[in-house]
Amino acid sequence: MMNYIETVNKYAQTVVEVGLNIQKGQTLVINSDIDAIDFVRAVTKAAYARGAHNVIQKLTDGPSTQMKFEHAPVEVFEEIKQYKIDEINDFVAQKVAHLRIYSQTPELLKDANANKIAALAKANGEMNKDFARAVGRYDFSWCIVAFPNDKWGELVFPELKGEDAKLKLLDAMIKAVRVDKEDPVQAWKEHNDNLNARAHKLNELNFDKLHYYSERTDVEIGMTEGHRWLGASTTNADGVEIQVNMPTEEVFTSPDFRRVNGVIGNTRPLAYQGAIVDDFKLTFKDGVVTDFEAVRGYDVLKNLLDNDEGARRLGEIALVPDDSPISNSGILYYNTLYDENASCHVALGRAFPNAIENGKDLSKDELFGKGLNHSLVHVDFMMGSNDLNIDGIQKDGTVVPVFRDGNWVI
C-alpha cells in the first residue's frame, strides 16, 4: 500500500469526484464516527477544493454510544425529535449532498439490549422516512463508503492487533474501491460500463420471475410489470452522475413483493445496528416472511422483522457473481457494504422507486399497487454462494439460465 497520507487523500479525492461528484456551490453533510477523522478531514479538504459551498461534519463516538446503550432507558431510544426531522427535511429541500462513512466495528453493540437497538432503528426510520424516499428517488447526490478502525481490523484479521490490523483492512478496502489503480476515475468508468451492460441484458430478457436454488435457498421471486435492472452508477434529479455505493459489484432491481415464495438462507453474517445475525433462514409465502430461524442474533432478527409490516417483505434483489474481487479476496468484512458485493443478496423492506418505469413520478401508494414494497427499513443480507443457480422465467414459460454455480452464464 502507498503511504498512509497519500492513500487517505487519494481515497477522499475519488469519493468526492466519482462517488458524490460534488458540484460548485454545493453543500455536503458527512456522517461518520470520529475514528475516521483522518478520512473525514481529507474528504472535507477535497470537497472544498472542488468548489463546495459548505461541509457539515456530523460525528459520533463509538465508546460513548456503548455507554448510552448501557445506561440510558429505552425511552431515550424511542424519542422522535421534531428538530431532527426539520433539519433532515431542510437538507432534502436544499438538495444537500450526503456522505455516510462506516467506520466502527460491526460488533460495537454486540452486548447491547436488543429492545433498545430495535427502538432506535424504528425511531430513526420514522425521523428519516422523507429522507429515505428522497434517497430512493436520487433527488440529491449521496454515497456510502467505509474507513476502518482498530477494532474492526482486529475482527477481520484476528491475528493482528491495533494499527497493524487497521492498515491491513484499509489496504483491502483501497483495492476493493479501485483506489489502488493509477487512474481510479477511469477504472470506475470501465467498471460502470460493464455493470450497466449486464443490467441492459437483463432488461432485454424481461423475466416474469426468477428461481433461485442452492443448498440453503429455494425461492421463486416475481418481477413487477415494467421493472428495470440498474447498474452501478446513476444520475440524480439534476442529471449529475453519482456512485452511491463504493465498492459495488451488483446489478439490482426491486421485485414484486407479493410474488415471493420459498426459503432464503443467508451465506454471510448480517451486521445490523451494531450486532451480528448469522445462520438464519426466512420462509416466504405470498411475499411475506411467515417463519424464520437464526442460530445467532435471533432477537435482533425478530425485532428487525417486527419493525413494521413492510419489514417482512422484499424490497430489493441484487445479482453479484461469486467470481468477483471481494469474494475472491476471501475476506469477510462483517459489513454489508462490502460483503454484499461478494455475494448475491436481497433486502428486506423499502423498494427503489426508480426500479420500475416512470417510478420517480408515482406516489407511494401507486408504487405499492404495482408491487413495490414500502417500509421504514431497508436491510440487505447475503444469500449467494458458489452453488447458487438462478433461472430466469419469461411469461411464455421459457427458462433462461442466468447463474450457474454462483456465476453469470448470460
C-alpha positions as a printed NumPy array, in Angstrom:
array([[  0.   ,   0.   ,   0.   ],
       [  1.161,   3.566,  -0.679],
       [  1.918,   5.636,   2.395],
       [ -0.981,   6.358,   4.712],
       [ -1.452,  10.052,   3.951],
       [ -1.301,   9.507,   0.182],
       [ -3.775,   6.639,   0.479],
       [ -6.282,   8.623,   2.518],
       [ -6.056,  11.643,   0.224],
       [ -6.419,   9.603,  -2.968],
       [ -9.382,   7.734,  -1.493],
       [-11.043,  11.002,  -0.47 ],
       [-10.448,  12.538,  -3.892],
       [-12.034,   9.52 ,  -5.59 ],
       [-15.091,   9.639,  -3.341],
       [-15.607,  13.366,  -3.907],
       [-15.11 ,  13.133,  -7.672],
       [-16.661,   9.75 ,  -8.536],
       [-18.99 ,   8.946,  -5.654],
       [-20.507,  12.34 ,  -4.871],
       [-19.422,  14.28 ,  -7.959],
       [-19.535,  17.453,  -5.869],
       [-20.641,  20.496,  -7.85 ],
       [-19.502,  24.076,  -7.352],
       [-21.573,  25.799,  -4.673],
       [-22.968,  22.56 ,  -3.232],
       [-23.206,  21.771,   0.49 ],
       [-22.045,  18.377,   1.788],
       [-23.013,  16.605,   5.009],
       [-20.618,  13.901,   6.272],
       [-21.877,  11.337,   8.805],
       [-19.069,   9.362,  10.425],
       [-17.522,   8.089,  13.627],
       [-14.59 ,  10.078,  14.979],
       [-12.303,   7.087,  14.409],
       [-12.348,   8.033,  10.711],
       [-11.397,  11.654,  11.365],
       [ -8.34 ,  11.493,   9.082],
       [-10.578,  10.47 ,   6.201],
       [-13.299,  12.962,   7.15 ],
       [-10.75 ,  15.794,   7.038],
       [ -9.392,  14.589,   3.695],
       [-12.909,  14.451,   2.199],
       [-13.651,  17.902,   3.59 ],
       [-10.494,  19.308,   2.005],
       [-11.196,  17.627,  -1.345],
       [-14.805,  18.858,  -1.37 ],
       [-13.801,  22.456,  -0.747],
       [-11.117,  22.171,  -3.429],
       [-13.807,  21.065,  -5.872],
       [-15.939,  24.103,  -5.054],
       [-18.19 ,  23.023,  -2.184],
       [-20.049,  25.882,  -0.504],
       [-20.077,  24.255,   2.953],
       [-19.084,  20.938,   4.521],
       [-21.007,  19.899,   7.644],
       [-19.484,  17.161,   9.767],
       [-21.786,  15.056,  11.962],
       [-19.572,  12.847,  14.107],
       [-20.32 ,  10.09 ,  16.601],
       [-18.091,   8.283,  19.103],
       [-18.261,   4.506,  19.466],
       [-17.443,   4.18 ,  23.193],
       [-19.915,   6.958,  24.026],
       [-22.582,   5.14 ,  22.036],
       [-21.875,   1.971,  24.039],
       [-22.279,   3.929,  27.284],
       [-25.624,   5.264,  26.11 ],
       [-26.929,   1.783,  25.359],
       [-25.691,   0.53 ,  28.717],
       [-27.13 ,   3.278,  30.906],
       [-29.934,   5.174,  29.138],
       [-33.511,   3.869,  29.469],
       [-35.319,   2.504,  26.424],
       [-37.473,   5.657,  26.29 ],
       [-34.422,   7.647,  25.178],
       [-34.082,   5.452,  22.092],
       [-37.776,   5.769,  21.279],
       [-37.695,   9.58 ,  21.157],
       [-38.573,  11.253,  17.889],
       [-37.361,  14.852,  17.911],
       [-39.033,  17.354,  15.594],
       [-35.894,  19.48 ,  15.316],
       [-34.069,  16.492,  13.834],
       [-36.864,  15.913,  11.323],
       [-36.842,  19.604,  10.388],
       [-33.086,  19.583,   9.81 ],
       [-33.196,  16.417,   7.694],
       [-36.079,  17.697,   5.591],
       [-34.306,  21.026,   5.103],
       [-31.275,  19.15 ,   3.792],
       [-33.568,  17.322,   1.35 ],
       [-35.206,  20.555,   0.194],
       [-31.791,  22.151,  -0.37 ],
       [-30.511,  19.041,  -2.194],
       [-27.557,  18.801,   0.15 ],
       [-25.109,  16.017,  -0.774],
       [-24.692,  13.267,   1.831],
       [-21.749,  11.007,   2.558],
       [-22.069,   8.133,   5.029],
       [-18.78 ,   6.65 ,   6.268],
       [-18.968,   3.305,   8.041],
       [-16.059,   3.366,  10.445],
       [-16.952,   1.473,  13.613],
       [-16.522,  -2.194,  14.4  ],
       [-19.63 ,  -4.17 ,  13.356],
       [-19.676,  -5.617,  16.883],
       [-19.952,  -2.234,  18.608],
       [-23.337,  -3.118,  20.141],
       [-22.975,  -6.894,  20.414],
       [-23.772,  -6.757,  24.151],
       [-26.466,  -4.092,  23.903],
       [-30.12 ,  -4.673,  24.754],
       [-31.916,  -5.858,  21.594],
       [-35.034,  -3.869,  22.506],
       [-33.015,  -0.647,  22.633],
       [-31.465,  -1.436,  19.25 ],
       [-34.933,  -2.046,  17.799],
       [-36.341,   1.126,  19.365],
       [-33.564,   3.273,  17.903],
       [-33.938,   1.693,  14.463],
       [-37.679,   2.351,  14.488],
       [-37.295,   5.96 ,  15.687],
       [-34.604,   6.672,  13.107],
       [-36.772,   5.123,  10.407],
       [-39.666,   7.389,  11.349],
       [-37.499,  10.514,  11.507],
       [-35.82 ,   9.699,   8.189],
       [-38.822,   8.469,   6.184],
       [-38.978,  11.509,   3.882],
       [-35.206,  11.492,   3.551],
       [-35.269,   7.781,   2.661],
       [-37.835,   8.339,  -0.087],
       [-35.71 ,  11.161,  -1.493],
       [-32.656,   8.893,  -1.381],
       [-34.552,   6.208,  -3.313],
       [-35.518,   8.751,  -5.97 ],
       [-31.95 ,  10.106,  -6.134],
       [-33.248,  13.616,  -5.504],
       [-29.719,  14.63 ,  -4.48 ],
       [-26.183,  13.223,  -4.501],
       [-25.353,  10.601,  -1.881],
       [-22.718,   7.973,  -1.356],
       [-21.838,   5.29 ,   1.202],
       [-18.224,   4.272,   1.868],
       [-16.165,   2.813,   4.705],
       [-12.956,   3.516,   6.586],
       [-11.616,   1.098,   9.224],
       [-10.729,   1.497,  12.864],
       [ -8.537,  -0.763,  15.028],
       [-11.367,  -2.899,  16.422],
       [-12.872,  -3.539,  13.014],
       [ -9.452,  -4.524,  11.684],
       [ -8.968,  -6.945,  14.589],
       [-12.358,  -8.552,  13.918],
       [-11.487,  -9.157,  10.261],
       [ -7.829, -10.078,  10.902],
       [ -7.743, -11.6  ,  14.413],
       [ -4.069, -12.485,  14.063],
       [ -3.21 ,  -8.768,  14.065],
       [ -3.648,  -6.036,  16.652],
       [ -4.256,  -2.286,  16.686],
       [ -2.792,  -0.17 ,  13.919],
       [ -1.474,  -3.197,  12.01 ],
       [ -4.991,  -4.649,  11.757],
       [ -6.469,  -1.302,  10.734],
       [ -3.894,  -0.723,   7.988],
       [ -4.335,  -4.224,   6.573],
       [ -8.088,  -3.683,   6.384],
       [ -7.564,  -0.276,   4.801],
       [ -5.331,  -1.879,   2.183],
       [ -8.083,  -4.369,   1.338],
       [-10.674,  -1.608,   1.126],
       [ -8.48 ,   0.52 ,  -1.133],
       [ -8.232,  -2.356,  -3.609],
       [-11.991,  -3.003,  -3.47 ],
       [-12.78 ,   0.635,  -4.352],
       [-10.151,   0.721,  -7.115],
       [ -8.126,   3.463,  -5.453],
       [ -5.031,   1.294,  -5.911],
       [ -5.31 ,   1.878,  -9.667],
       [ -3.194,   4.571, -11.299],
       [ -6.361,   6.311, -12.502],
       [ -9.286,   5.372, -10.213],
       [-11.709,   7.622, -12.111],
       [-11.087,   5.78 , -15.388],
       [-11.185,   2.419, -13.582],
       [-14.634,   3.256, -12.212],
       [-15.859,   4.346, -15.654],
       [-14.867,   0.995, -17.157],
       [-16.414,  -0.892, -14.235],
       [-19.675,   1.027, -14.558],
       [-19.83 ,   0.296, -18.281],
       [-19.541,  -3.444, -17.579],
       [-22.248,  -3.471, -14.902],
       [-24.59 ,  -1.312, -16.957],
       [-24.21 ,  -3.734, -19.867],
       [-25.327,  -6.584, -17.557],
       [-28.345,  -4.566, -16.47 ],
       [-29.231,  -3.788, -20.099],
       [-29.141,  -7.506, -20.989],
       [-31.461,  -8.399, -18.101],
       [-33.864,  -5.643, -19.113],
       [-33.953,  -7.021, -22.655],
       [-34.816, -10.503, -21.347],
       [-37.697,  -9.046, -19.29 ],
       [-38.179, -12.009, -16.959],
       [-41.513, -12.617, -15.256],
       [-39.814, -14.284, -12.298],
       [-36.526, -15.72 , -11.067],
       [-35.972, -19.119,  -9.45 ],
       [-33.031, -19.282,  -7.015],
       [-31.841, -22.673,  -5.785],
       [-28.831, -23.842,  -3.76 ],
       [-28.137, -25.876,  -0.633],
       [-29.588, -23.12 ,   1.586],
       [-32.104, -21.431,  -0.709],
       [-35.048, -22.438,  -2.863],
       [-37.274, -19.499,  -3.744],
       [-39.234, -18.012,  -6.634],
       [-39.281, -14.217,  -6.843],
       [-41.736, -12.476,  -9.153],
       [-40.898,  -9.334, -11.074],
       [-43.046,  -6.227, -11.473],
       [-44.509,  -5.125, -14.784],
       [-42.085,  -2.609, -16.232],
       [-39.26 ,  -3.451, -13.828],
       [-35.797,  -2.065, -14.552],
       [-32.457,  -3.603, -13.65 ],
       [-29.938,  -0.969, -12.619],
       [-26.147,  -0.918, -12.745],
       [-23.534,   0.766, -10.594],
       [-23.724,   4.458, -11.389],
       [-26.863,   6.565, -11.646],
       [-27.836,  10.189, -12.16 ],
       [-29.506,  12.361,  -9.552],
       [-32.553,  14.562, -10.192],
       [-30.3  ,  17.283, -11.61 ],
       [-28.636,  14.94 , -14.093],
       [-25.36 ,  14.629, -12.173],
       [-23.763,  11.167, -12.368],
       [-23.035,   9.661,  -8.939],
       [-21.788,   6.382,  -7.497],
       [-23.921,   5.629,  -4.453],
       [-22.002,   2.597,  -3.144],
       [-18.23 ,   2.272,  -3.151],
       [-17.46 ,  -0.577,  -3.626],
       [-20.138,  -2.14 ,  -5.809],
       [-20.238,  -5.248,  -7.983],
       [-24.012,  -5.617,  -8.338],
       [-26.873,  -5.15 , -10.724],
       [-30.147,  -4.802,  -8.873],
       [-33.864,  -4.137,  -9.027],
       [-36.939,  -4.26 ,  -6.812],
       [-39.163,  -7.327,  -7.168],
       [-42.931,  -7.666,  -6.894],
       [-43.038,  -8.2  ,  -3.128],
       [-46.366, -10.078,  -3.441],
       [-44.856, -12.88 ,  -5.537],
       [-42.131, -14.32 ,  -3.308],
       [-42.474, -17.953,  -2.232],
       [-39.909, -20.294,  -0.716],
       [-36.918, -20.254,   1.608],
       [-33.879, -17.959,   1.607],
       [-30.855, -18.79 ,   3.762],
       [-28.025, -16.393,   4.459],
       [-24.459, -17.228,   3.429],
       [-22.582, -14.396,   5.156],
       [-23.224, -12.768,   8.542],
       [-25.574,  -9.792,   8.669],
       [-24.253,  -6.83 ,  10.67 ],
       [-27.305,  -4.86 ,  11.773],
       [-27.434,  -1.986,  14.25 ],
       [-24.121,  -2.948,  15.847],
       [-24.984,  -6.655,  16.25 ],
       [-24.333,  -9.793,  14.198],
       [-27.077, -12.107,  12.888],
       [-25.937, -15.381,  11.316],
       [-27.001, -18.842,  10.179],
       [-30.577, -17.761,   9.57 ],
       [-33.363, -18.696,   7.169],
       [-36.532, -16.888,   6.151],
       [-39.64 , -18.636,   4.807],
       [-41.828, -16.577,   2.452],
       [-45.426, -17.208,   1.453],
       [-47.143, -14.835,  -0.966],
       [-44.436, -12.262,  -0.313],
       [-44.429, -12.256,   3.489],
       [-41.972, -13.84 ,   5.94 ],
       [-44.161, -16.382,   7.746],
       [-41.395, -18.19 ,   9.627],
       [-37.746, -17.659,  10.457],
       [-34.853, -19.144,  12.397],
       [-31.417, -17.887,  13.449],
       [-28.57 , -19.519,  15.332],
       [-27.013, -16.162,  16.197],
       [-28.861, -12.889,  16.791],
       [-32.398, -14.333,  16.843],
       [-33.82 , -11.44 ,  18.9  ],
       [-32.185,  -8.843,  16.653],
       [-33.654, -10.542,  13.572],
       [-37.073, -10.782,  15.204],
       [-37.056,  -7.087,  16.06 ],
       [-35.998,  -6.239,  12.513],
       [-38.89 ,  -8.254,  11.067],
       [-41.32 ,  -6.662,  13.522],
       [-40.186,  -3.11 ,  12.709],
       [-43.235,  -2.586,  10.5  ],
       [-45.395,  -4.574,   8.094],
       [-43.056,  -3.956,   5.178],
       [-40.022,  -5.313,   7.041],
       [-41.265,  -8.854,   6.339],
       [-41.328,  -8.279,   2.574],
       [-38.596,  -7.887,  -0.043],
       [-37.589,  -4.515,  -1.457],
       [-34.512,  -5.454,  -3.494],
       [-32.798,  -8.315,  -5.272],
       [-29.198,  -7.968,  -6.456],
       [-27.001, -10.216,  -8.579],
       [-23.276, -10.488,  -7.801],
       [-21.065, -13.274,  -9.175],
       [-19.06 , -15.481,  -6.847],
       [-16.091, -14.768,  -9.126],
       [-15.763, -11.122,  -8.067],
       [-12.909,  -9.174,  -6.45 ],
       [-14.251,  -9.1  ,  -2.884],
       [-15.339, -12.732,  -2.972],
       [-12.001, -13.814,  -4.446],
       [-10.125, -11.932,  -1.723],
       [-11.505, -14.395,   0.828],
       [-12.061, -11.546,   3.307],
       [-15.193, -11.436,   5.445],
       [-15.751,  -7.778,   6.375],
       [-18.779,  -8.196,   8.666],
       [-20.155,  -5.127,   6.916],
       [-22.972,  -5.186,   4.392],
       [-21.467,  -2.527,   2.119],
       [-18.541,  -4.834,   1.434],
       [-19.951,  -8.315,   1.986],
       [-22.974,  -7.719,  -0.251],
       [-20.532,  -7.16 ,  -3.099],
       [-19.112, -10.638,  -2.658],
       [-22.481, -12.343,  -2.975],
       [-25.945, -12.206,  -4.446],
       [-28.217, -10.595,  -1.903],
       [-31.75 ,  -9.464,  -1.201],
       [-33.105,  -6.719,   1.036],
       [-35.978,  -6.687,   3.454],
       [-38.039,  -3.527,   3.481],
       [-38.192,  -0.47 ,   1.262],
       [-38.08 ,  -0.786,  -2.529],
       [-36.451,   1.582,  -5.034],
       [-38.883,   3.849,  -6.941],
       [-36.538,   4.002,  -9.919],
       [-36.615,   0.199, -10.284],
       [-39.799,   0.481, -12.343],
       [-40.61 ,   2.525, -15.435],
       [-41.563,   6.105, -14.509],
       [-41.317,   5.156, -10.835],
       [-39.992,   8.544,  -9.804],
       [-43.264,  10.122, -10.945],
       [-45.518,   7.742,  -8.98 ],
       [-46.83 ,   8.217,  -5.461],
       [-46.009,   5.804,  -2.666],
       [-49.48 ,   4.246,  -2.97 ],
       [-49.158,   3.901,  -6.743],
       [-45.788,   2.179,  -6.37 ],
       [-47.22 ,  -0.129,  -3.718],
       [-50.089,  -1.039,  -6.041],
       [-47.549,  -2.126,  -8.661],
       [-45.784,  -4.399,  -6.171],
       [-43.013,  -2.142,  -4.835],
       [-42.762,  -2.517,  -1.087],
       [-42.629,   0.353,   1.355],
       [-41.151,   0.261,   4.842],
       [-39.128,   2.353,   7.257],
       [-36.225,  -0.093,   6.848],
       [-34.038,  -1.39 ,   4.04 ],
       [-31.692,  -4.153,   5.18 ],
       [-29.595,  -6.209,   2.751],
       [-28.416,  -9.723,   3.555],
       [-26.241, -12.089,   1.586],
       [-27.546, -15.371,   0.166],
       [-25.227, -16.048,  -2.772],
       [-22.725, -18.927,  -2.899],
       [-20.66 , -20.994,  -5.293],
       [-23.537, -23.487,  -5.578],
       [-26.258, -20.919,  -6.311],
       [-28.175, -21.355,  -9.555],
       [-30.68 , -18.827, -10.893],
       [-33.143, -19.357, -13.728],
       [-34.986, -16.517, -15.399],
       [-38.509, -17.483, -16.424],
       [-40.287, -15.474, -19.102],
       [-44.054, -15.043, -19.39 ],
       [-44.352, -17.766, -22.032],
       [-42.6  , -20.231, -19.709],
       [-39.205, -20.074, -21.421],
       [-36.441, -20.801, -18.903],
       [-33.135, -18.957, -19.355],
       [-30.132, -19.856, -17.174],
       [-28.805, -16.681, -15.527],
       [-26.399, -18.056, -12.881],
       [-24.735, -21.456, -12.637],
       [-22.53 , -22.367,  -9.679],
       [-22.604, -18.799,  -8.443],
       [-21.593, -17.057, -11.681],
       [-23.114, -15.369, -14.742],
       [-23.957, -17.516, -17.754],
       [-25.656, -14.819, -19.832]])
